Short mmCIF file of C-alpha atoms and ligand atoms in Angstrom, two decimals:
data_model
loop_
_atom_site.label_atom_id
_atom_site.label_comp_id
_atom_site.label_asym_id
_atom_site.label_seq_id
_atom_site.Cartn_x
_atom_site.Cartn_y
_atom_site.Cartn_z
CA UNK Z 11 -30.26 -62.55 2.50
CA UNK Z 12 -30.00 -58.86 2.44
CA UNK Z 13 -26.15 -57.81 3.64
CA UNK Z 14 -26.12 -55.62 7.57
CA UNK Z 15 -25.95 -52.43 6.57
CA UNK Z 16 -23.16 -50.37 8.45
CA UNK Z 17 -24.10 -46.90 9.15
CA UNK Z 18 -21.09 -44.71 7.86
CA UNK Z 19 -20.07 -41.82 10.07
CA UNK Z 20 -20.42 -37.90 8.54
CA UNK Z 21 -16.86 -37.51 9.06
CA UNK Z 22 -15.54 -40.51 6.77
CA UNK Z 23 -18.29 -39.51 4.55
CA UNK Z 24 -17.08 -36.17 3.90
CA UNK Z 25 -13.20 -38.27 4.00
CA UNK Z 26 -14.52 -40.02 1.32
CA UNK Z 27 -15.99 -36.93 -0.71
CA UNK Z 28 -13.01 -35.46 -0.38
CA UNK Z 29 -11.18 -38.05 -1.93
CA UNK Z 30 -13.28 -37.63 -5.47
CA UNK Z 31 -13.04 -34.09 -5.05
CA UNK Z 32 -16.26 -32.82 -3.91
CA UNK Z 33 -17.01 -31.13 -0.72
CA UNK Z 34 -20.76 -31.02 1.10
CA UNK Z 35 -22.60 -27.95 1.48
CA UNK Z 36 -22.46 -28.35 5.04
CA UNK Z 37 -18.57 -27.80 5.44
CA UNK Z 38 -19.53 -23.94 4.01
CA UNK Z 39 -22.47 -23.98 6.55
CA UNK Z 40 -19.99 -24.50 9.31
CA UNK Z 41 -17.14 -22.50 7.64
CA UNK Z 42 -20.06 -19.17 7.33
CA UNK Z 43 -21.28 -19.58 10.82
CA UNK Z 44 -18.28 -18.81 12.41
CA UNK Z 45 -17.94 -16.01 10.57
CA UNK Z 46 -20.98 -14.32 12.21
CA UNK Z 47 -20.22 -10.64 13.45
CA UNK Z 48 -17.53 -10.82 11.03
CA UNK Z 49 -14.28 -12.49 9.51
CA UNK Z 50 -11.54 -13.66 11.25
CA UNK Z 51 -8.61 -11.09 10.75
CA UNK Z 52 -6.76 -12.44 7.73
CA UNK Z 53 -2.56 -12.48 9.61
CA UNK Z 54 -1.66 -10.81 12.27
CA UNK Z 55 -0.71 -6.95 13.27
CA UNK Z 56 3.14 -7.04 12.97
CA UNK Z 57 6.04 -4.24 12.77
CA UNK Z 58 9.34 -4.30 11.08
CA UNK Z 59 11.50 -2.03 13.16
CA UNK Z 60 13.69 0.47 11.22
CA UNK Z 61 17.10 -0.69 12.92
CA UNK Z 62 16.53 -4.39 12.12
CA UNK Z 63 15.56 -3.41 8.28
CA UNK Z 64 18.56 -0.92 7.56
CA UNK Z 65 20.77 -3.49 8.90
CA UNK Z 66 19.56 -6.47 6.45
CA UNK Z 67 19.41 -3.84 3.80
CA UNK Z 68 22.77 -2.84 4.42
CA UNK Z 69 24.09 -6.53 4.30
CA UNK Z 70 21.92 -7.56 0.84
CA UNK Z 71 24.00 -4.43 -0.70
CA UNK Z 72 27.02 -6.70 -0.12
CA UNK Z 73 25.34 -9.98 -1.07
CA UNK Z 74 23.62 -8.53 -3.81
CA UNK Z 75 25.81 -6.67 -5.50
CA UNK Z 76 23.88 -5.38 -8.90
CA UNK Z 77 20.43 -6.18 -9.22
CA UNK Z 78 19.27 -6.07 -12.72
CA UNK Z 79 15.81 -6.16 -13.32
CA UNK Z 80 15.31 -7.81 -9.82
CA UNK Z 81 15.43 -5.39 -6.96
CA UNK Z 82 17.07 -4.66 -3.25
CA UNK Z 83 13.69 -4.47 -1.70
CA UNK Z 84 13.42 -6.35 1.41
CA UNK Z 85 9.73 -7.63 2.09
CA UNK Z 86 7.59 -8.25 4.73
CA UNK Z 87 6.39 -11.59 5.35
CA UNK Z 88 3.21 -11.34 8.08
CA UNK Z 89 3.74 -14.27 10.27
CA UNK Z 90 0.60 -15.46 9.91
CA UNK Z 91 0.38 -15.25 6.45
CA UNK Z 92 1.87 -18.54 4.67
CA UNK Z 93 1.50 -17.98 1.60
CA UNK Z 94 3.31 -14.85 2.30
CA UNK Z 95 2.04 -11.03 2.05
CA UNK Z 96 2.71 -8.44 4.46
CA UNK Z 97 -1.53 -8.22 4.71
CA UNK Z 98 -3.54 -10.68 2.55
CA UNK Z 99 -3.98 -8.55 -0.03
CA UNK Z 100 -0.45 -6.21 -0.16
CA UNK Z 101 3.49 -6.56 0.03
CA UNK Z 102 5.31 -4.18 1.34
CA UNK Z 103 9.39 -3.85 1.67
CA UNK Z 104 11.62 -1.12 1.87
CA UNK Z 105 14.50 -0.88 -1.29
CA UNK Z 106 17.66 0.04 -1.16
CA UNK Z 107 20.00 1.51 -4.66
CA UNK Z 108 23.44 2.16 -4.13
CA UNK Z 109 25.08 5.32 -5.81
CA UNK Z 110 25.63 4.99 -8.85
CA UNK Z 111 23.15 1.69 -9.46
CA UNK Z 112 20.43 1.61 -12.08
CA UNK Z 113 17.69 -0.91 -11.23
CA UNK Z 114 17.19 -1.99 -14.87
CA UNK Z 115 13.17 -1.45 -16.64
CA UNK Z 116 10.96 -4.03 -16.54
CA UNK Z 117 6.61 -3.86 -16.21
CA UNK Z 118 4.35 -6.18 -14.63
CA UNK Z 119 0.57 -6.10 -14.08
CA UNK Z 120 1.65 -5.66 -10.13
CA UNK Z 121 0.33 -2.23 -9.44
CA UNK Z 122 3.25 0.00 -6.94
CA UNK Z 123 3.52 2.72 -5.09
CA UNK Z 124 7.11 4.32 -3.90
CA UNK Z 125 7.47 6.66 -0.69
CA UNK Z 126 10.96 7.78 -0.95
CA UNK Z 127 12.88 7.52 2.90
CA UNK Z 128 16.34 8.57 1.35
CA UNK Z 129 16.93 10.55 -1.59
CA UNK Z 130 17.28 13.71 -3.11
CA UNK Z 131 16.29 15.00 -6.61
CA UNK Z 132 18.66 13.38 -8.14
CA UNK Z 133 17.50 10.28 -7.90
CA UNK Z 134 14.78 9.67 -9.65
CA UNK Z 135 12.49 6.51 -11.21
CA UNK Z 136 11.62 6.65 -14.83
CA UNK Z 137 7.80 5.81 -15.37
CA UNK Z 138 6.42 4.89 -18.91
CA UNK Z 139 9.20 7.80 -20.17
CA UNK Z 140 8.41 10.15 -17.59
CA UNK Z 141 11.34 10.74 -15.05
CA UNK Z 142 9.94 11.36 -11.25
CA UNK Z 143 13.08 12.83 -8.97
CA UNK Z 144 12.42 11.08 -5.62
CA UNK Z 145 12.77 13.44 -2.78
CA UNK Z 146 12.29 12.67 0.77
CA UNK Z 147 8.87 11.96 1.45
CA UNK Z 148 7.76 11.98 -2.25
CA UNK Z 149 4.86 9.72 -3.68
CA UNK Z 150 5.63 7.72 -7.00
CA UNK Z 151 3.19 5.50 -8.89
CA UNK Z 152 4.02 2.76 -10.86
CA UNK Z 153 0.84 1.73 -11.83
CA UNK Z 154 0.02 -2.05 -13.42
CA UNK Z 155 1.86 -2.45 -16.76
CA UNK Z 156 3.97 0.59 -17.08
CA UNK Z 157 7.80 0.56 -17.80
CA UNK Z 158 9.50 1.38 -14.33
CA UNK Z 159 13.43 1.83 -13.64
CA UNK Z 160 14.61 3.32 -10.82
CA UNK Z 161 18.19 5.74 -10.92
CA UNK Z 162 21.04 6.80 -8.35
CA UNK Z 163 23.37 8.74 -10.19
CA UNK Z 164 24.53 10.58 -6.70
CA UNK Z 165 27.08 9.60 -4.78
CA UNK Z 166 24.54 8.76 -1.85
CA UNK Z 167 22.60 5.27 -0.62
CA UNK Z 168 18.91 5.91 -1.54
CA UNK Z 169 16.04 4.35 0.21
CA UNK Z 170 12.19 4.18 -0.57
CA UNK Z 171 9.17 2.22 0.51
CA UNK Z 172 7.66 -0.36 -2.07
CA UNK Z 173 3.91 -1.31 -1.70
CA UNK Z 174 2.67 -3.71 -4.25
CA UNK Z 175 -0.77 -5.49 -4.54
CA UNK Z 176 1.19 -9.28 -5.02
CA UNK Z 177 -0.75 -11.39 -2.99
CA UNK Z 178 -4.39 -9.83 -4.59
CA UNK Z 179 -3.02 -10.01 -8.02
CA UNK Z 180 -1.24 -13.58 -7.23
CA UNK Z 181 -4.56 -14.87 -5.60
CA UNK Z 182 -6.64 -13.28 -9.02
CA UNK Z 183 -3.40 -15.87 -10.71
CA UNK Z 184 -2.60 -12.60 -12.95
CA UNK Z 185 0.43 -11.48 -12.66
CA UNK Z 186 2.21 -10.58 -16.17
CA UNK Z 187 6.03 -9.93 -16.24
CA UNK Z 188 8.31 -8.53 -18.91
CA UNK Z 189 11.73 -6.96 -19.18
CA UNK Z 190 12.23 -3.85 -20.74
CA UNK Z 191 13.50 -5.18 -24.67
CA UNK Z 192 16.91 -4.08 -25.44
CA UNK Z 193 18.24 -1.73 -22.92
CA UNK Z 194 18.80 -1.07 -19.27
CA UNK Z 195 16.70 2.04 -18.67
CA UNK Z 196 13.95 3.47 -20.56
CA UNK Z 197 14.17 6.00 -23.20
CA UNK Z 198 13.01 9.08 -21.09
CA UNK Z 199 10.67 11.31 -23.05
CA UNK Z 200 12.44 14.63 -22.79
CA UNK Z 201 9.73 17.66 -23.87
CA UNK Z 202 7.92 17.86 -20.89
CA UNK Z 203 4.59 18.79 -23.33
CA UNK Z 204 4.77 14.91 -23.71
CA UNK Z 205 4.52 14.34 -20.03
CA UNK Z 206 0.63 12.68 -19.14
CA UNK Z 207 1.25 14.56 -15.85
CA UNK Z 208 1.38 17.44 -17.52
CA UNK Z 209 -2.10 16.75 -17.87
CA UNK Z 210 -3.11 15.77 -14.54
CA UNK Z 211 -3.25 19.44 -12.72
CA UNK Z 212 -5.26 22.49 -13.09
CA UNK Z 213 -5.23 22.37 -17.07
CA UNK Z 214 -5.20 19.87 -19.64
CA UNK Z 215 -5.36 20.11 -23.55
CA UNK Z 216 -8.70 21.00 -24.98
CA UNK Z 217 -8.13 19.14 -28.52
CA UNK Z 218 -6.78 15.33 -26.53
CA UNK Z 219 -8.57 12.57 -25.53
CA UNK Z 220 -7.58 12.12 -21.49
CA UNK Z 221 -6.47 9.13 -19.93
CA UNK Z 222 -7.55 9.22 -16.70
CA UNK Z 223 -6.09 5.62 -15.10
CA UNK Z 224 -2.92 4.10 -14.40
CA UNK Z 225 -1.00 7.27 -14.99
CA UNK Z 226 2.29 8.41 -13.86
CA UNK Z 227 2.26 10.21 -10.92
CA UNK Z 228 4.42 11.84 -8.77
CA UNK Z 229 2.97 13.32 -5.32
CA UNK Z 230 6.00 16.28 -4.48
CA UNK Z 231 6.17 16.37 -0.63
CA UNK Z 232 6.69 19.63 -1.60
CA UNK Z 233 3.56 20.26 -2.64
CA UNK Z 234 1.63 17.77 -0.19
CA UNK Z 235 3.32 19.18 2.82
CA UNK Z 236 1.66 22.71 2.58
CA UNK Z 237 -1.99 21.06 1.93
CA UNK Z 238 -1.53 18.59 4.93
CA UNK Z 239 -0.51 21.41 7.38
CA UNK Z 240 -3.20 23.90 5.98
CA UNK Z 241 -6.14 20.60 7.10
CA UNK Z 242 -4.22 19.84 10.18
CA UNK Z 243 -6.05 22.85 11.63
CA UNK Z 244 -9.37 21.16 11.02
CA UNK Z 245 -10.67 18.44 13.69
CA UNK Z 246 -10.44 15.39 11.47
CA UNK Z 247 -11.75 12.25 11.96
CA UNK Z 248 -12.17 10.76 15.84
CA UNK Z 249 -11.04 7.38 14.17
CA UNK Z 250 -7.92 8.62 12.09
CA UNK Z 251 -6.93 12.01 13.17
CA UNK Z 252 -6.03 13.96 10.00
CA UNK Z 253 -6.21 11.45 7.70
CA UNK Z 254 -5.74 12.73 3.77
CA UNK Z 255 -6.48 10.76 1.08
CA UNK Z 256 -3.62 11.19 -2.14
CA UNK Z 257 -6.10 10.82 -4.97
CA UNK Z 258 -5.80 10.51 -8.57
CA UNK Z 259 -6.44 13.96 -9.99
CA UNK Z 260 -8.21 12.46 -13.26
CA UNK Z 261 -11.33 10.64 -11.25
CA UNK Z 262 -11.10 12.42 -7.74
CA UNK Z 263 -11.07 8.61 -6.50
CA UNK Z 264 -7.46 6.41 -5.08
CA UNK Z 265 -4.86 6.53 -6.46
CA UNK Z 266 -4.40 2.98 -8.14
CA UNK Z 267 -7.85 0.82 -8.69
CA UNK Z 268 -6.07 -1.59 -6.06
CA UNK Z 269 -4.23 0.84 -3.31
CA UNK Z 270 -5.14 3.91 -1.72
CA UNK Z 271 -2.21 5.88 -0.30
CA UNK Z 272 -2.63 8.32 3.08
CA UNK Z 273 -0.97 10.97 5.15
CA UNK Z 274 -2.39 10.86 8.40
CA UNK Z 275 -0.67 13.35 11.21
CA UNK Z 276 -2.22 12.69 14.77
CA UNK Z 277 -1.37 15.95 16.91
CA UNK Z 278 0.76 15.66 19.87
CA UNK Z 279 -0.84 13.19 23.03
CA UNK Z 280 -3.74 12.34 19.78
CA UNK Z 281 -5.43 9.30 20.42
CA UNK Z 282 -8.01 8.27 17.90
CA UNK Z 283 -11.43 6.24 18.89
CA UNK Z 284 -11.20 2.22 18.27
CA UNK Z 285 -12.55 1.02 15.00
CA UNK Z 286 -12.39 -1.48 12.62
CA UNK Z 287 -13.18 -2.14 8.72
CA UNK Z 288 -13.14 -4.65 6.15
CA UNK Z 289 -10.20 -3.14 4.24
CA UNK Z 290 -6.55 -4.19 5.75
CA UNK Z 291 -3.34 -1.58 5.70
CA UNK Z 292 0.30 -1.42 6.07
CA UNK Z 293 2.20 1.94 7.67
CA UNK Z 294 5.63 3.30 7.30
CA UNK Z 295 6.26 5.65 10.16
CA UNK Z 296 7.14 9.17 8.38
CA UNK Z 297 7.77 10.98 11.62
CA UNK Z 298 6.80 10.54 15.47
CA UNK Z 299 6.79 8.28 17.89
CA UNK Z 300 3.50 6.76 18.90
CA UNK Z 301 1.59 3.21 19.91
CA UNK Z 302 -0.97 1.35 17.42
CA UNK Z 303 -3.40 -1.12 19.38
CA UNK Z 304 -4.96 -4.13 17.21
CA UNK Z 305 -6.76 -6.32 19.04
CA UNK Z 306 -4.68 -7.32 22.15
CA UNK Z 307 -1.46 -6.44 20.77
CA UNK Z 308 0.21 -2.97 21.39
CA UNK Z 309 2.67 -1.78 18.69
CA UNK Z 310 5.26 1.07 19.69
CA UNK Z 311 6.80 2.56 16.33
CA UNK Z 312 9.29 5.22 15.90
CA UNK Z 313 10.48 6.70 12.51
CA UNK Z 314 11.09 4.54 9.63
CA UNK Z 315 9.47 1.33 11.37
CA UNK Z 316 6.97 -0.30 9.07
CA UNK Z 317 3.87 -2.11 10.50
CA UNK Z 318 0.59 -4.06 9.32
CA UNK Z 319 -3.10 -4.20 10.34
CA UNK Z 320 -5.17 -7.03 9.10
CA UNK Z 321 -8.59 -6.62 7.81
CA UNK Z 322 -11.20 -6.56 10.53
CA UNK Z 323 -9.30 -5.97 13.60
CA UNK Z 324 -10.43 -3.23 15.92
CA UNK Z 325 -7.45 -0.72 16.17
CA UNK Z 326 -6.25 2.62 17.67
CA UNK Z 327 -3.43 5.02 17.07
CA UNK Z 328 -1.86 7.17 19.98
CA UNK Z 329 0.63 9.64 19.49
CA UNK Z 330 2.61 9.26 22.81
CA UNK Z 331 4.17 12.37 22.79
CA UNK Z 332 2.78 15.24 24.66
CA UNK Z 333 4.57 18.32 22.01
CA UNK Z 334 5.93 16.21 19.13
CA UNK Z 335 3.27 15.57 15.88
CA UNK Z 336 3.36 12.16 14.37
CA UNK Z 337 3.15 10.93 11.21
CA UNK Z 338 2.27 8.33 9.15
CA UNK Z 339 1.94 7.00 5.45
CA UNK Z 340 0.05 4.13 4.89
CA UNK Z 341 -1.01 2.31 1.88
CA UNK Z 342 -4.78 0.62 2.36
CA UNK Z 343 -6.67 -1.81 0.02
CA UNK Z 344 -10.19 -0.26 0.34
CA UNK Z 345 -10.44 0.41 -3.64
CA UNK Z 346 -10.52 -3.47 -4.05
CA UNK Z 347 -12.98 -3.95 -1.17
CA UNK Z 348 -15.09 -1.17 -2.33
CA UNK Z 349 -14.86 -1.85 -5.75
CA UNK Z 350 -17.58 -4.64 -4.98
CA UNK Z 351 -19.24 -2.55 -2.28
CA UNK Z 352 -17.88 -5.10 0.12
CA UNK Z 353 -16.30 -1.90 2.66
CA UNK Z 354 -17.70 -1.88 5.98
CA UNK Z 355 -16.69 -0.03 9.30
CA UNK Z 356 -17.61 -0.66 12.73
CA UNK Z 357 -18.82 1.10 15.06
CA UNK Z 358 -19.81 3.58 12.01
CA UNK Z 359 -18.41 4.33 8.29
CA UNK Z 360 -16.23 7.47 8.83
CA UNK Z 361 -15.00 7.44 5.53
CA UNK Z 362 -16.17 10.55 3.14
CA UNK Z 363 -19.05 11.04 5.09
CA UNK Z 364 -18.89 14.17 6.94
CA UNK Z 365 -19.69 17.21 5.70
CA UNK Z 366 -17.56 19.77 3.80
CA UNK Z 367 -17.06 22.97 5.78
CA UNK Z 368 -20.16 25.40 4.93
CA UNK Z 369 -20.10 28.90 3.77
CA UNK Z 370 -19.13 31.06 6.74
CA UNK Z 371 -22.39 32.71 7.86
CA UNK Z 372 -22.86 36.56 7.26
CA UNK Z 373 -20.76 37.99 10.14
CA UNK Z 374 -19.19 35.20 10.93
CA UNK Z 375 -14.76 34.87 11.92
C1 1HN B 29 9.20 -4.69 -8.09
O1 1HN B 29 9.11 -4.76 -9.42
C2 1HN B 29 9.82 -3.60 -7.49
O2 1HN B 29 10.20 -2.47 -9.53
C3 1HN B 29 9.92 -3.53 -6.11
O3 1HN B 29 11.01 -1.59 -7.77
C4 1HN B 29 9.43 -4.53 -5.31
C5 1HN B 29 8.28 -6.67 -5.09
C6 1HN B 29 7.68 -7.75 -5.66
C7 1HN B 29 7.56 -7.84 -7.03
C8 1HN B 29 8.03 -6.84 -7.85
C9 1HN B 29 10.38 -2.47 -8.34
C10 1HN B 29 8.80 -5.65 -5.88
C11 1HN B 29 8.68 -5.73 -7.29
#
């Protein structure tokens, strides 16, 4: 006699797939149709306010006292982010050296960036030999796998912004680590004819091979400063004011294959159109006072307050004053996203697609 057969339900089917490690098809089919018109944003828009973070900061110098080859950077955790990150894809945390301190060398296949809040050319961060003085406002690269220590021999606190790509390069499972072998700091390489960003300008040697990645670089606000007011003239973009672009000198393209750093100033009572994109960002608040909107949630940031904005959440800045400029650095992922042409923007792509200015007309002012 044949046994009754028992109809099993889909649900302790898939329970029972699940169990021997295999997963249907239709699990994706559910998981892909609610991502029609889009992904969910990956954590939430979150800001670390200034006061709050120079307070911790100002405690971990006492609990910390020297840091070796770790660091005094306090990071960002986005709430909605478990497995931590302050957006999927980047960490970001502000660092703190005391006078005097030497953050010992060390490399790592985490690419960084540095955006110096407290410093003056003193202080400086030795990168693969090359020493970068960090002035206020000054850009520092330490791209994936080069020697990096960082120096205070004032008699002053200094303070800088550390963006890393941890949670891309943790989720790829690729993170190398080693300590610099045999000494604190780097040796520094002292003839400056040595220096690779000696080679990165207007000139380079005719009889070298160039390397054109992963170099050294340091952005002076000195010379960034002139370049962003000279473009602040120009109308911008409606979706991120005046929005520049640091690039690496050797390709014309980001600065790191992972991060892309930005100046953006929006002019006093500026508020830029809502839009979203597939590539996610964190901000450090150079200057300003102002109010970014992702979503339903309304951010107000001041100077020195750090904030995030998931992929794929429809946003808007708004300077709120009516005579002060504002400005911001931020740090975006769209190299990785574009990288495999996965970059999209709604309601349009405003990125390098206008026009360049054309040659005046004959008669033209
Ligand atoms: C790191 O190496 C530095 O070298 C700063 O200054 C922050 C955060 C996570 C992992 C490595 C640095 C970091 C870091």
């Amino acid at each position: 006699m044949a046994k009754p057969q028992t109809k099993k339900s889909l649900e302790s089917f898939n329970q029972e797939l699940a169990e021997i490690h295999m997963t249907g098809q239709w699990v994706y089919e559910d998981l892909l149709t609610a991502c029609i018109g889009g992904p969910r944003p990956r954590g939430d828009a979150f800001l670390w306010p200034w006061k709050m973070v120079n307070e911790k900061l100002t405690e971990a110098c006492d609990v910390l006292e020297e840091s070796f080859t770790a660091r005094r950077s306090l990071l960002f955790n986005n709430p909605a982010l478990p497995m931590g990150g302050t957006t999927h894809t980047m960490l970001m945390g502000i660092q703190m050296i005391k006078a005097g301190e030497i953050a010992w060398a060390h490399r790592h296949t985490l690419a960084a960036i540095r955006f110096v809040v407290k410093g003056d050319g003193k202080v400086f961060t030795v990168v693969n030999g090359e020493k970068c003085p960090m002035e206020v406002n000054d850009l520092i690269l330490t791209p994936q796998w080069t020697w990096h220590d960082h120096q205070n021999p004032t008699a002053e606190t200094a303070m800088w912004v550390d963006v890393l790509d941890v949670p891309f390069m943790l989720g790829l499972n690729q993170p190398f680590y080693e300590p610099y072998p045999g000494a604190k700091v780097q040796a520094v390489r002292e003839k400056r004819s040595e220096h690779l960003q000696q080679r990165a300008g207007w000139v380079r040697p005719a009889w070298e091979t160039s390397q054109k990645e992963n170099l050294p670089l340091r952005y002076a606000w000195q010379d960034i400063e002139p370049q962003l007011r000279a473009l602040a003239e120009s109308p911008g973009s409606p979706y991120d004011g005046v929005a520049l672009e640091y690039i690496n000198p050797m390709t014309g393209g980001p600065t790191l294959a992972t991060l892309s750093c930005w100046i953006q100033l929006l002019r006093p009572g500026e508020r830029t159109k809502k839009h979203r994109h597939t590539s996610s960002a964190v901000y450090f608040v150079v200057g300003g006072e102002g109010t970014t909107i992702v979503g339903e949630k309304s951010m107000d940031w001041t100077k020195n307050d750090c904030f995030a904005v998931p992929n794929w959440a429809w946003h808007e800045h708004v300077n709120r004053s009516k005579s002060e400029e504002a400005l911001l650095f931020s740090v975006n992922d769209a190299p990785i996203v574009s990288a495999f042409g996965h970059y999209r923007e709604e309601p349009e792509n405003s990125l390098h697609t206008a026009q360049i200015p054309a040659v005046p007309a004959p008669g033209a002012k």
